[in-house]
């Protein structure tokens, strides 16, 4: 009997492939980086061939290093970056490069869609804001600027469609969690929106078939087996979008739990029983990778990126000390932060160095340090940075709670979860337990759970999460610190709102 689940996490800058046992033990991983191409004014594309090559190389490396027989792999789950798409021809091969989610070529199309469809109506249907991130406006751009390619297109394919086809799925569907960021899904009814398709002149027959996450969709072909080292005939399962899989991979498969991942940015996913809409259009509402549930999600634009900026700009001493000791510079910075008390001796940092993300979405916001005094130490500054990142994420969670969602526990993953200090700060700031899971690669675990569901190894995503996700540490909020952070959070919001309403951010941005 096959013993392992293989999962691919096809990200923006690279692919990671992993092998896991049924009980969630990570046997090994391999990674290959690939790039993005700035191919025109505000154009961001990616090479389909380069991504496929990286996928094959990483998979072969993993199989070689682990020594696992490919025939012992029970199923493959493919998780993909969302919103990136390519027009596919009659043979389902891409007619262009992937057009990336960061691509901004369709700003004019978004403005026209706001006039013809309306911001609120689009959000009500699709569950995502009307901006250039979702693929829909770039499909409209193609229709208006390259009508020949538009007409030749058999399918407007997400990255998932392309990767599934490359692995051997003859007519690849798109699972709902991944499809939502095409911007054409009726999120309430889980079908392509006829209203949007008709309004925008996009033929419904050019959209892929829709399936639930965790659906068995095909088998590895002979050609794909040669490219990846996988066994021909291995079952392939559609395994959702990246953020949904990461949430599933830390066990957020039912209401009451929140996934918080801090990497370069901060991603927040809140599991809900029915589709909700935020009155300010500030949180996305999408199908979850756990069938039968939806999720609200928000993003902090800098987060770990703000801490990296601090390390690279103001952490030369710590980088030198880290080199001498043979440790990560963040470890030295965290040591200094641990010497500062909760509240960082009255120092508050707004880490919005790339603008404000959810729930405020204000690109002119800038990073702010409040409360400097003659007694402020570097440890205070570092701690205030960690606290500020958590405070920004708390604002996202609070916005979802105002819609009636309950938060019992936060599941943390990403680079921040490596730090016990930061994990305790998270629990104290959020005011609920913060739990860390055994496997840090949450997206790989989530895709593996979907793979297990697809072949009947698990009855549903909940059983898969209970089986494969293990909590290794749980940080309980300290009541005294939590009360202090409630006060600091109020000041944080007051300061941000004042800087916006008084035009300070506007003035600084114009300098």
Short mmCIF file of C-alpha atoms in Angstrom, two decimals:
data_model
loop_
_atom_site.label_atom_id
_atom_site.label_comp_id
_atom_site.label_asym_id
_atom_site.label_seq_id
_atom_site.Cartn_x
_atom_site.Cartn_y
_atom_site.Cartn_z
CA UNK A 1 0.00 0.00 0.00
CA UNK A 2 1.31 3.44 -0.94
CA UNK A 3 2.62 5.27 2.11
CA UNK A 4 3.21 8.90 1.21
CA UNK A 5 1.44 12.04 0.04
CA UNK A 6 3.32 14.38 -2.29
CA UNK A 7 2.45 18.06 -2.39
CA UNK A 8 3.55 20.91 -4.62
CA UNK A 9 3.39 24.51 -3.42
CA UNK A 10 3.75 26.59 -6.59
CA UNK A 11 4.52 30.05 -5.25
CA UNK A 12 5.31 33.41 -6.80
CA UNK A 13 9.09 33.13 -6.57
CA UNK A 14 9.64 29.39 -6.38
CA UNK A 15 8.23 25.89 -6.03
CA UNK A 16 8.54 23.73 -2.96
CA UNK A 17 7.71 20.04 -3.10
CA UNK A 18 7.27 17.86 -0.03
CA UNK A 19 6.63 14.27 0.97
CA UNK A 20 4.51 13.57 4.04
CA UNK A 21 3.23 10.48 5.78
CA UNK A 22 -0.47 9.97 6.46
CA UNK A 23 0.00 11.14 10.05
CA UNK A 24 1.65 14.38 8.93
CA UNK A 25 5.33 13.65 9.35
CA UNK A 26 7.38 15.67 6.87
CA UNK A 27 9.84 13.26 5.23
CA UNK A 28 11.63 15.86 3.12
CA UNK A 29 11.34 18.93 0.93
CA UNK A 30 13.11 20.42 -2.07
CA UNK A 31 12.91 23.89 -3.55
CA UNK A 32 13.64 25.60 -6.84
CA UNK A 33 13.52 29.33 -7.35
CA UNK A 34 12.20 30.99 -10.48
CA UNK A 35 11.83 34.61 -11.38
CA UNK A 36 9.34 37.17 -12.55
CA UNK A 37 9.72 39.25 -15.69
CA UNK A 38 9.01 42.96 -15.84
CA UNK A 39 8.06 42.90 -19.50
CA UNK A 40 6.39 46.28 -20.01
CA UNK A 41 5.04 49.29 -18.16
CA UNK A 42 3.62 47.79 -14.95
CA UNK A 43 3.65 44.34 -16.59
CA UNK A 44 4.66 41.35 -14.49
CA UNK A 45 4.90 37.96 -16.19
CA UNK A 46 6.36 34.54 -15.46
CA UNK A 47 7.73 31.84 -17.70
CA UNK A 48 5.54 28.75 -17.89
CA UNK A 49 8.49 26.63 -18.99
CA UNK A 50 10.76 27.89 -16.21
CA UNK A 51 8.16 27.04 -13.57
CA UNK A 52 7.66 23.54 -15.02
CA UNK A 53 11.41 22.98 -15.16
CA UNK A 54 11.75 24.03 -11.52
CA UNK A 55 8.89 21.74 -10.54
CA UNK A 56 10.55 18.76 -12.23
CA UNK A 57 14.00 19.49 -10.82
CA UNK A 58 12.72 19.92 -7.27
CA UNK A 59 10.68 16.72 -7.44
CA UNK A 60 13.56 14.64 -8.78
CA UNK A 61 15.89 16.05 -6.12
CA UNK A 62 13.43 15.21 -3.34
CA UNK A 63 12.97 11.64 -4.52
CA UNK A 64 16.71 11.15 -4.86
CA UNK A 65 17.54 12.60 -1.43
CA UNK A 66 14.83 10.69 0.43
CA UNK A 67 15.36 7.45 -1.48
CA UNK A 68 11.61 6.91 -1.58
CA UNK A 69 10.21 4.73 -4.34
CA UNK A 70 7.82 6.90 -6.42
CA UNK A 71 5.40 3.95 -6.45
CA UNK A 72 4.99 4.46 -2.69
CA UNK A 73 3.33 7.84 -3.29
CA UNK A 74 -0.42 7.50 -2.88
CA UNK A 75 -1.42 10.84 -4.41
CA UNK A 76 -0.23 14.30 -5.42
CA UNK A 77 -1.78 17.59 -4.30
CA UNK A 78 -1.07 20.74 -6.29
CA UNK A 79 -1.37 24.11 -4.52
CA UNK A 80 -0.86 27.27 -6.57
CA UNK A 81 -0.45 31.00 -6.39
CA UNK A 82 -3.78 32.63 -7.07
CA UNK A 83 -4.87 35.33 -9.55
CA UNK A 84 -2.04 34.56 -12.00
CA UNK A 85 -3.38 33.21 -15.30
CA UNK A 86 -2.58 32.42 -18.92
CA UNK A 87 -4.78 32.08 -22.03
CA UNK A 88 -4.61 28.46 -23.19
CA UNK A 89 -4.95 27.35 -26.83
CA UNK A 90 -6.75 24.38 -28.34
CA UNK A 91 -4.02 22.04 -27.10
CA UNK A 92 -4.29 23.68 -23.65
CA UNK A 93 -0.77 25.00 -23.93
CA UNK A 94 -0.30 28.65 -22.89
CA UNK A 95 -0.46 31.23 -25.68
CA UNK A 96 1.47 33.76 -23.55
CA UNK A 97 3.56 33.83 -20.42
CA UNK A 98 1.71 33.68 -17.13
CA UNK A 99 0.32 37.14 -16.39
CA UNK A 100 1.12 37.66 -12.72
CA UNK A 101 -1.09 38.73 -9.86
CA UNK A 102 1.26 41.71 -9.33
CA UNK A 103 0.68 42.87 -12.94
CA UNK A 104 -0.92 46.32 -13.17
CA UNK A 105 -1.54 46.60 -16.92
CA UNK A 106 -5.31 46.61 -16.44
CA UNK A 107 -5.80 49.74 -14.33
CA UNK A 108 -7.90 51.37 -17.08
CA UNK A 109 -10.03 48.24 -17.40
CA UNK A 110 -10.65 48.30 -13.65
CA UNK A 111 -11.83 51.89 -13.84
CA UNK A 112 -14.24 51.03 -16.64
CA UNK A 113 -15.50 48.01 -14.68
CA UNK A 114 -16.16 50.26 -11.70
CA UNK A 115 -18.39 52.39 -13.91
CA UNK A 116 -20.18 49.51 -15.64
CA UNK A 117 -20.47 47.00 -12.77
CA UNK A 118 -19.87 49.04 -9.61
CA UNK A 119 -17.43 48.43 -6.78
CA UNK A 120 -20.01 47.17 -4.31
CA UNK A 121 -21.81 44.96 -6.83
CA UNK A 122 -18.56 43.37 -7.99
CA UNK A 123 -17.50 42.67 -4.40
CA UNK A 124 -20.95 41.26 -3.58
CA UNK A 125 -20.66 38.80 -6.48
CA UNK A 126 -16.97 37.92 -6.54
CA UNK A 127 -15.96 38.40 -2.90
CA UNK A 128 -12.75 40.23 -3.85
CA UNK A 129 -12.06 43.93 -4.43
CA UNK A 130 -12.19 45.30 -7.96
CA UNK A 131 -8.50 45.93 -8.53
CA UNK A 132 -5.81 44.66 -10.92
CA UNK A 133 -4.82 41.73 -8.69
CA UNK A 134 -7.67 39.43 -9.73
CA UNK A 135 -7.25 37.96 -13.22
CA UNK A 136 -10.55 39.24 -14.61
CA UNK A 137 -9.42 42.76 -15.51
CA UNK A 138 -6.38 41.33 -17.32
CA UNK A 139 -8.64 39.01 -19.29
CA UNK A 140 -10.59 42.11 -20.33
CA UNK A 141 -7.27 43.80 -21.18
CA UNK A 142 -6.42 40.86 -23.46
CA UNK A 143 -9.80 41.12 -25.15
CA UNK A 144 -9.26 44.80 -25.88
CA UNK A 145 -5.55 44.80 -26.72
CA UNK A 146 -4.88 41.37 -28.24
CA UNK A 147 -8.21 40.20 -29.71
CA UNK A 148 -6.51 37.56 -31.85
CA UNK A 149 -5.13 35.75 -28.79
CA UNK A 150 -8.46 36.23 -27.00
CA UNK A 151 -10.28 34.51 -29.85
CA UNK A 152 -7.74 31.65 -30.02
CA UNK A 153 -8.15 30.99 -26.30
CA UNK A 154 -9.86 27.73 -25.46
CA UNK A 155 -9.55 28.27 -21.70
CA UNK A 156 -8.55 31.12 -19.43
CA UNK A 157 -6.45 29.01 -17.15
CA UNK A 158 -5.23 29.64 -13.64
CA UNK A 159 -1.75 28.46 -12.75
CA UNK A 160 -3.47 25.40 -11.30
CA UNK A 161 -5.00 24.49 -14.67
CA UNK A 162 -1.61 24.72 -16.34
CA UNK A 163 0.25 22.72 -13.67
CA UNK A 164 -2.41 20.00 -13.63
CA UNK A 165 -2.26 19.70 -17.41
CA UNK A 166 1.54 19.50 -17.36
CA UNK A 167 1.33 16.66 -14.84
CA UNK A 168 -1.05 14.74 -17.06
CA UNK A 169 -4.64 15.90 -16.48
CA UNK A 170 -6.18 15.91 -19.94
CA UNK A 171 -8.91 18.51 -19.36
CA UNK A 172 -7.89 20.22 -16.12
CA UNK A 173 -10.59 21.76 -13.93
CA UNK A 174 -10.06 24.59 -11.47
CA UNK A 175 -10.91 24.07 -7.83
CA UNK A 176 -13.11 26.69 -6.17
CA UNK A 177 -10.53 27.98 -3.72
CA UNK A 178 -8.14 28.74 -6.56
CA UNK A 179 -10.84 29.91 -8.99
CA UNK A 180 -12.13 32.64 -6.70
CA UNK A 181 -9.22 34.95 -7.47
CA UNK A 182 -9.97 34.82 -11.16
CA UNK A 183 -12.55 37.42 -10.08
CA UNK A 184 -15.39 35.80 -12.02
CA UNK A 185 -16.77 33.39 -9.43
CA UNK A 186 -20.19 33.80 -7.88
CA UNK A 187 -18.88 33.18 -4.38
CA UNK A 188 -22.29 32.58 -2.79
CA UNK A 189 -23.39 29.97 -5.32
CA UNK A 190 -19.95 28.57 -6.30
CA UNK A 191 -20.45 28.88 -10.06
CA UNK A 192 -19.00 31.20 -12.67
CA UNK A 193 -21.01 34.43 -12.56
CA UNK A 194 -23.17 34.75 -15.65
CA UNK A 195 -23.72 38.43 -14.82
CA UNK A 196 -20.02 39.23 -14.85
CA UNK A 197 -19.24 37.07 -17.88
CA UNK A 198 -22.02 38.66 -19.94
CA UNK A 199 -21.24 42.20 -18.83
CA UNK A 200 -17.56 41.79 -19.73
CA UNK A 201 -18.04 39.81 -22.95
CA UNK A 202 -16.15 36.74 -21.76
CA UNK A 203 -17.61 33.51 -23.22
CA UNK A 204 -18.58 31.09 -20.46
CA UNK A 205 -17.22 28.17 -22.51
CA UNK A 206 -13.72 29.63 -22.17
CA UNK A 207 -13.77 29.17 -18.38
CA UNK A 208 -12.53 25.91 -16.80
CA UNK A 209 -14.79 23.38 -15.12
CA UNK A 210 -15.16 24.01 -11.37
CA UNK A 211 -14.57 21.37 -8.69
CA UNK A 212 -14.17 21.37 -4.92
CA UNK A 213 -10.71 21.35 -3.38
CA UNK A 214 -9.70 17.75 -2.72
CA UNK A 215 -11.13 16.42 -5.98
CA UNK A 216 -9.31 13.62 -7.81
CA UNK A 217 -8.76 14.98 -11.33
CA UNK A 218 -6.35 12.65 -13.14
CA UNK A 219 -3.11 10.69 -13.17
CA UNK A 220 0.54 11.42 -13.85
CA UNK A 221 1.28 10.94 -17.55
CA UNK A 222 4.28 9.13 -19.01
CA UNK A 223 5.80 12.45 -20.11
CA UNK A 224 5.31 14.03 -16.68
CA UNK A 225 6.76 10.96 -15.00
CA UNK A 226 9.93 11.35 -17.06
CA UNK A 227 10.14 15.07 -16.19
CA UNK A 228 9.49 14.75 -12.45
CA UNK A 229 10.56 11.25 -11.46
CA UNK A 230 7.04 10.46 -10.26
CA UNK A 231 5.44 7.14 -11.14
CA UNK A 232 3.17 7.10 -14.14
CA UNK A 233 -0.45 6.70 -13.06
CA UNK A 234 -0.06 8.37 -9.65
CA UNK A 235 -3.38 10.06 -8.71
CA UNK A 236 -3.47 13.87 -9.00
CA UNK A 237 -5.72 16.01 -6.79
CA UNK A 238 -6.68 19.69 -7.14
CA UNK A 239 -5.57 21.23 -3.88
CA UNK A 240 -6.65 24.82 -3.67
CA UNK A 241 -5.01 28.21 -3.52
CA UNK A 242 -1.91 29.04 -1.53
CA UNK A 243 -3.40 30.93 1.42
CA UNK A 244 -6.33 28.52 1.83
CA UNK A 245 -3.96 25.57 1.88
CA UNK A 246 -1.72 27.25 4.43
CA UNK A 247 -4.76 27.76 6.65
CA UNK A 248 -5.80 24.14 6.23
CA UNK A 249 -2.19 23.10 6.88
CA UNK A 250 -2.27 24.59 10.39
CA UNK A 251 -5.65 23.05 11.12
CA UNK A 252 -7.94 26.00 10.39
CA UNK A 253 -10.67 23.81 8.94
CA UNK A 254 -13.64 25.00 10.99
CA UNK A 255 -14.95 28.26 12.48
CA UNK A 256 -13.32 29.67 15.59
CA UNK A 257 -9.76 29.36 14.31
CA UNK A 258 -7.59 31.89 12.53
CA UNK A 259 -4.47 31.29 10.46
CA UNK A 260 -1.80 33.99 10.70
CA UNK A 261 1.26 33.63 8.50
CA UNK A 262 4.02 36.19 8.71
CA UNK A 263 6.50 36.08 5.88
CA UNK A 264 7.35 39.11 3.76
CA UNK A 265 3.75 40.17 4.24
CA UNK A 266 1.17 38.97 6.71
CA UNK A 267 -1.70 36.72 5.63
CA UNK A 268 -4.76 36.25 7.82
CA UNK A 269 -7.41 33.59 7.11
CA UNK A 270 -10.56 33.21 9.20
CA UNK A 271 -12.78 30.17 8.63
CA UNK A 272 -16.52 30.93 8.41
CA UNK A 273 -19.66 28.84 7.84
CA UNK A 274 -21.22 31.11 5.23
CA UNK A 275 -19.98 33.80 2.85
CA UNK A 276 -19.73 37.21 4.52
CA UNK A 277 -18.98 40.66 3.13
CA UNK A 278 -17.18 43.46 4.93
CA UNK A 279 -19.05 46.79 4.63
CA UNK A 280 -15.81 48.58 3.70
CA UNK A 281 -14.82 45.98 1.06
CA UNK A 282 -11.65 45.48 3.11
CA UNK A 283 -11.61 41.69 3.59
CA UNK A 284 -11.85 39.04 0.88
CA UNK A 285 -14.52 36.34 1.07
CA UNK A 286 -13.57 33.14 -0.76
CA UNK A 287 -14.34 29.41 -0.71
CA UNK A 288 -12.08 27.56 1.71
CA UNK A 289 -10.05 24.50 0.75
CA UNK A 290 -12.16 22.72 3.39
CA UNK A 291 -15.29 21.90 1.41
CA UNK A 292 -18.48 23.41 2.81
CA UNK A 293 -16.76 26.42 4.39
CA UNK A 294 -15.71 29.86 3.29
CA UNK A 295 -12.94 32.09 4.57
CA UNK A 296 -12.41 35.78 5.21
CA UNK A 297 -8.89 36.94 4.54
CA UNK A 298 -6.83 40.06 4.90
CA UNK A 299 -3.25 41.02 4.25
CA UNK A 300 -0.68 43.20 5.95
CA UNK A 301 1.65 44.44 3.24
CA UNK A 302 4.97 44.58 5.10
CA UNK A 303 5.00 42.53 8.35
CA UNK A 304 8.12 40.36 8.13
CA UNK A 305 9.33 42.68 5.39
CA UNK A 306 9.31 45.53 7.88
CA UNK A 307 11.42 43.50 10.30
CA UNK A 308 13.78 42.59 7.46
CA UNK A 309 14.11 46.29 6.60
CA UNK A 310 15.03 46.95 10.24
CA UNK A 311 17.63 44.16 10.19
CA UNK A 312 19.20 45.30 6.93
CA UNK A 313 19.13 49.05 7.69
CA UNK A 314 19.71 49.28 11.44
CA UNK A 315 21.04 45.85 12.36
CA UNK A 316 24.67 45.95 11.25
CA UNK A 317 25.92 45.35 14.79
CA UNK A 318 23.60 42.37 15.22
CA UNK A 319 24.58 40.94 11.84
CA UNK A 320 28.24 41.15 12.81
CA UNK A 321 27.60 39.48 16.17
CA UNK A 322 25.51 36.80 14.49
CA UNK A 323 28.35 36.02 12.08
CA UNK A 324 30.75 35.61 14.99
CA UNK A 325 28.37 33.35 16.90
CA UNK A 326 27.21 31.42 13.84
CA UNK A 327 23.52 32.24 14.38
CA UNK A 328 20.77 34.08 12.52
CA UNK A 329 20.82 37.90 13.02
CA UNK A 330 17.14 37.73 13.96
CA UNK A 331 18.12 35.63 16.96
CA UNK A 332 20.32 38.46 18.23
CA UNK A 333 17.62 41.06 17.60
CA UNK A 334 15.04 38.92 19.40
CA UNK A 335 17.38 38.61 22.39
CA UNK A 336 17.51 42.39 22.63
CA UNK A 337 13.74 42.64 22.28
CA UNK A 338 13.28 40.14 25.13
CA UNK A 339 15.09 42.56 27.46
CA UNK A 340 12.35 45.14 26.87
CA UNK A 341 9.04 44.81 28.76
CA UNK A 342 5.62 44.41 27.18
CA UNK A 343 4.70 47.73 25.65
CA UNK A 344 8.36 48.51 24.82
CA UNK A 345 8.55 51.24 27.49
CA UNK A 346 5.92 53.34 25.75
CA UNK A 347 7.23 53.02 22.19
CA UNK A 348 4.74 52.19 19.40
CA UNK A 349 5.67 51.39 15.80
CA UNK A 350 3.28 51.41 12.86
CA UNK A 351 5.04 48.99 10.45
CA UNK A 352 3.22 50.31 7.37
CA UNK A 353 6.38 50.92 5.33
CA UNK A 354 4.65 49.68 2.15
CA UNK A 355 1.34 51.37 2.88
CA UNK A 356 -1.60 50.05 4.87
CA UNK A 357 -3.23 46.81 3.81
CA UNK A 358 -6.38 45.27 5.30
CA UNK A 359 -8.65 46.61 6.66
CA UNK A 360 -7.66 50.16 5.70
CA UNK A 361 -6.08 49.88 2.24
CA UNK A 362 -4.30 53.20 2.16
CA UNK A 363 -1.18 53.18 -0.08
CA UNK A 364 0.11 56.53 1.18
CA UNK A 365 0.57 55.32 4.76
CA UNK A 366 4.18 55.22 5.95
CA UNK A 367 6.02 53.62 8.83
CA UNK A 368 5.83 55.55 12.10
CA UNK A 369 7.66 55.44 15.43
CA UNK A 370 5.83 57.07 18.36
CA UNK A 371 7.06 57.62 21.90
CA UNK A 372 10.83 57.95 21.53
CA UNK A 373 12.47 59.22 24.67
CA UNK A 374 16.00 59.64 26.01
CA UNK A 375 15.67 56.30 27.79
CA UNK A 376 14.56 54.31 24.71
CA UNK A 377 16.86 51.35 24.04
CA UNK A 378 17.47 49.40 20.87
CA UNK A 379 15.70 46.50 22.53
CA UNK A 380 12.63 48.74 22.96
CA UNK A 381 12.71 49.58 19.27
CA UNK A 382 12.99 45.93 18.20
CA UNK A 383 10.21 44.86 20.55
CA UNK A 384 7.97 47.71 19.37
CA UNK A 385 8.50 46.49 15.80
CA UNK A 386 7.38 42.96 16.71
CA UNK A 387 4.43 44.33 18.66
CA UNK A 388 3.47 46.73 15.86
CA UNK A 389 3.33 43.92 13.31
CA UNK A 390 0.99 41.97 15.61
CA UNK A 391 -1.12 45.07 16.26
CA UNK A 392 -1.58 45.60 12.53
CA UNK A 393 -2.74 41.99 12.17
CA UNK A 394 -5.02 42.36 15.20
CA UNK A 395 -6.84 45.11 13.30
CA UNK A 396 -7.58 42.61 10.51
CA UNK A 397 -8.87 40.05 13.01
CA UNK A 398 -10.98 42.69 14.76
CA UNK A 399 -12.57 43.66 11.43
CA UNK A 400 -13.69 40.06 10.91
CA UNK A 401 -14.94 39.76 14.49
CA UNK A 402 -17.23 42.74 13.89
CA UNK A 403 -19.02 40.60 11.29
CA UNK A 404 -19.90 38.11 14.03
CA UNK A 405 -17.02 35.67 13.69
CA UNK A 406 -15.65 34.18 16.90
CA UNK A 407 -11.92 33.69 17.41
CA UNK A 408 -10.94 30.98 19.88
CA UNK A 409 -7.34 30.42 18.80
CA UNK A 410 -4.77 31.71 16.32
CA UNK A 411 -2.59 29.23 14.45
CA UNK A 412 0.75 30.80 13.54
CA UNK A 413 3.13 29.88 10.74
CA UNK A 414 5.89 31.48 8.67
CA UNK A 415 9.17 33.01 9.76
CA UNK A 416 7.73 34.70 12.85
CA UNK A 417 6.66 31.35 14.32
CA UNK A 418 10.32 30.44 14.85
CA UNK A 419 10.55 32.99 17.69
CA UNK A 420 9.06 32.04 21.10
CA UNK A 421 9.14 35.72 22.08
CA UNK A 422 7.18 36.78 19.02
CA UNK A 423 4.70 33.94 19.54
CA UNK A 424 4.04 35.07 23.10
CA UNK A 425 3.63 38.67 21.93
CA UNK A 426 1.10 37.39 19.38
CA UNK A 427 -0.95 35.62 22.04
CA UNK A 428 -0.89 38.68 24.29
CA UNK A 429 -1.79 41.11 21.49
CA UNK A 430 -4.57 38.94 20.02
CA UNK A 431 -5.87 38.03 23.48
CA UNK A 432 -6.36 34.36 22.56
CA UNK A 433 -4.01 31.36 22.54
CA UNK A 434 -1.46 31.28 19.72
CA UNK A 435 -0.57 27.76 18.61
CA UNK A 436 2.44 26.58 16.61
CA UNK A 437 2.30 23.42 14.52
CA UNK A 438 4.96 20.77 13.98
CA UNK A 439 5.52 21.30 10.24
CA UNK A 440 6.41 24.88 9.31
CA UNK A 441 5.54 24.41 5.62
CA UNK A 442 1.82 24.92 6.12
CA UNK A 443 1.03 25.07 2.39
CA UNK A 444 2.57 21.66 1.82
CA UNK A 445 0.54 20.15 4.64
CA UNK A 446 -2.68 21.69 3.34
CA UNK A 447 -2.09 20.38 -0.18
CA UNK A 448 -1.28 16.94 1.23
CA UNK A 449 -4.54 16.95 3.21
CA UNK A 450 -6.42 17.73 -0.01
CA UNK A 451 -4.56 14.90 -1.75
CA UNK A 452 -5.62 12.51 1.02
CA UNK A 453 -9.25 13.63 0.71
CA UNK A 454 -9.14 13.15 -3.05
CA UNK A 455 -8.21 9.46 -2.82
CA UNK A 456 -10.46 8.66 0.15
CA UNK A 457 -7.64 8.45 2.69
CA UNK A 458 -9.59 11.03 4.69
CA UNK A 459 -13.35 11.47 4.68
CA UNK A 460 -13.02 15.26 4.60
CA UNK A 461 -10.60 18.10 5.26
CA UNK A 462 -11.47 18.14 8.96
CA UNK A 463 -10.41 14.52 9.40
CA UNK A 464 -7.28 15.24 7.37
CA UNK A 465 -6.39 18.22 9.55
CA UNK A 466 -7.01 16.27 12.75
CA UNK A 467 -4.76 13.49 11.46
CA UNK A 468 -1.93 15.46 9.90
CA UNK A 469 -1.70 18.67 11.97
CA UNK A 470 -0.10 18.52 15.41
CA UNK A 471 0.25 21.41 17.83
CA UNK A 472 3.73 21.45 19.33
CA UNK A 473 3.50 24.64 21.38
CA UNK A 474 0.60 26.74 22.62
CA UNK A 475 1.15 30.22 24.00
CA UNK A 476 -1.53 31.41 26.40
CA UNK A 477 -2.15 35.15 26.67
CA UNK A 478 -0.93 36.77 29.88
CA UNK A 479 -3.93 38.68 31.32
CA UNK A 480 -1.82 41.63 32.48
CA UNK A 481 -0.01 41.97 29.16
CA UNK A 482 -3.24 41.46 27.21
CA UNK A 483 -4.87 44.34 29.11
CA UNK A 484 -1.86 46.53 28.38
CA UNK A 485 -2.00 45.71 24.70
CA UNK A 486 -5.70 46.60 24.62
CA UNK A 487 -4.68 50.13 25.67
CA UNK A 488 -1.81 50.23 23.19
CA UNK A 489 -4.04 48.97 20.38
CA UNK A 490 -6.47 51.84 21.01
CA UNK A 491 -3.58 54.32 20.78
CA UNK A 492 -2.25 52.57 17.67
CA UNK A 493 -5.58 53.01 15.88
CA UNK A 494 -6.02 56.57 17.12
CA UNK A 495 -2.56 57.53 15.85
CA UNK A 496 -3.10 55.92 12.45
CA UNK A 497 -6.52 57.51 11.98
CA UNK A 498 -5.21 60.94 12.98
CA UNK A 499 -2.35 60.71 10.50
CA UNK A 500 -4.85 59.86 7.76
CA UNK A 501 -7.60 62.33 8.65
CA UNK A 502 -5.21 65.25 9.26
CA UNK A 503 -3.46 64.61 5.95
CA UNK A 504 -0.06 63.88 7.48
CA UNK A 505 0.49 60.71 5.45
CA UNK A 506 -0.70 62.57 2.34
CA UNK A 507 1.80 65.37 2.96
CA UNK A 508 4.69 63.00 3.67
CA UNK A 509 3.94 60.95 0.56
CA UNK A 510 4.16 64.11 -1.55
CA UNK A 511 7.65 65.02 -0.30
#
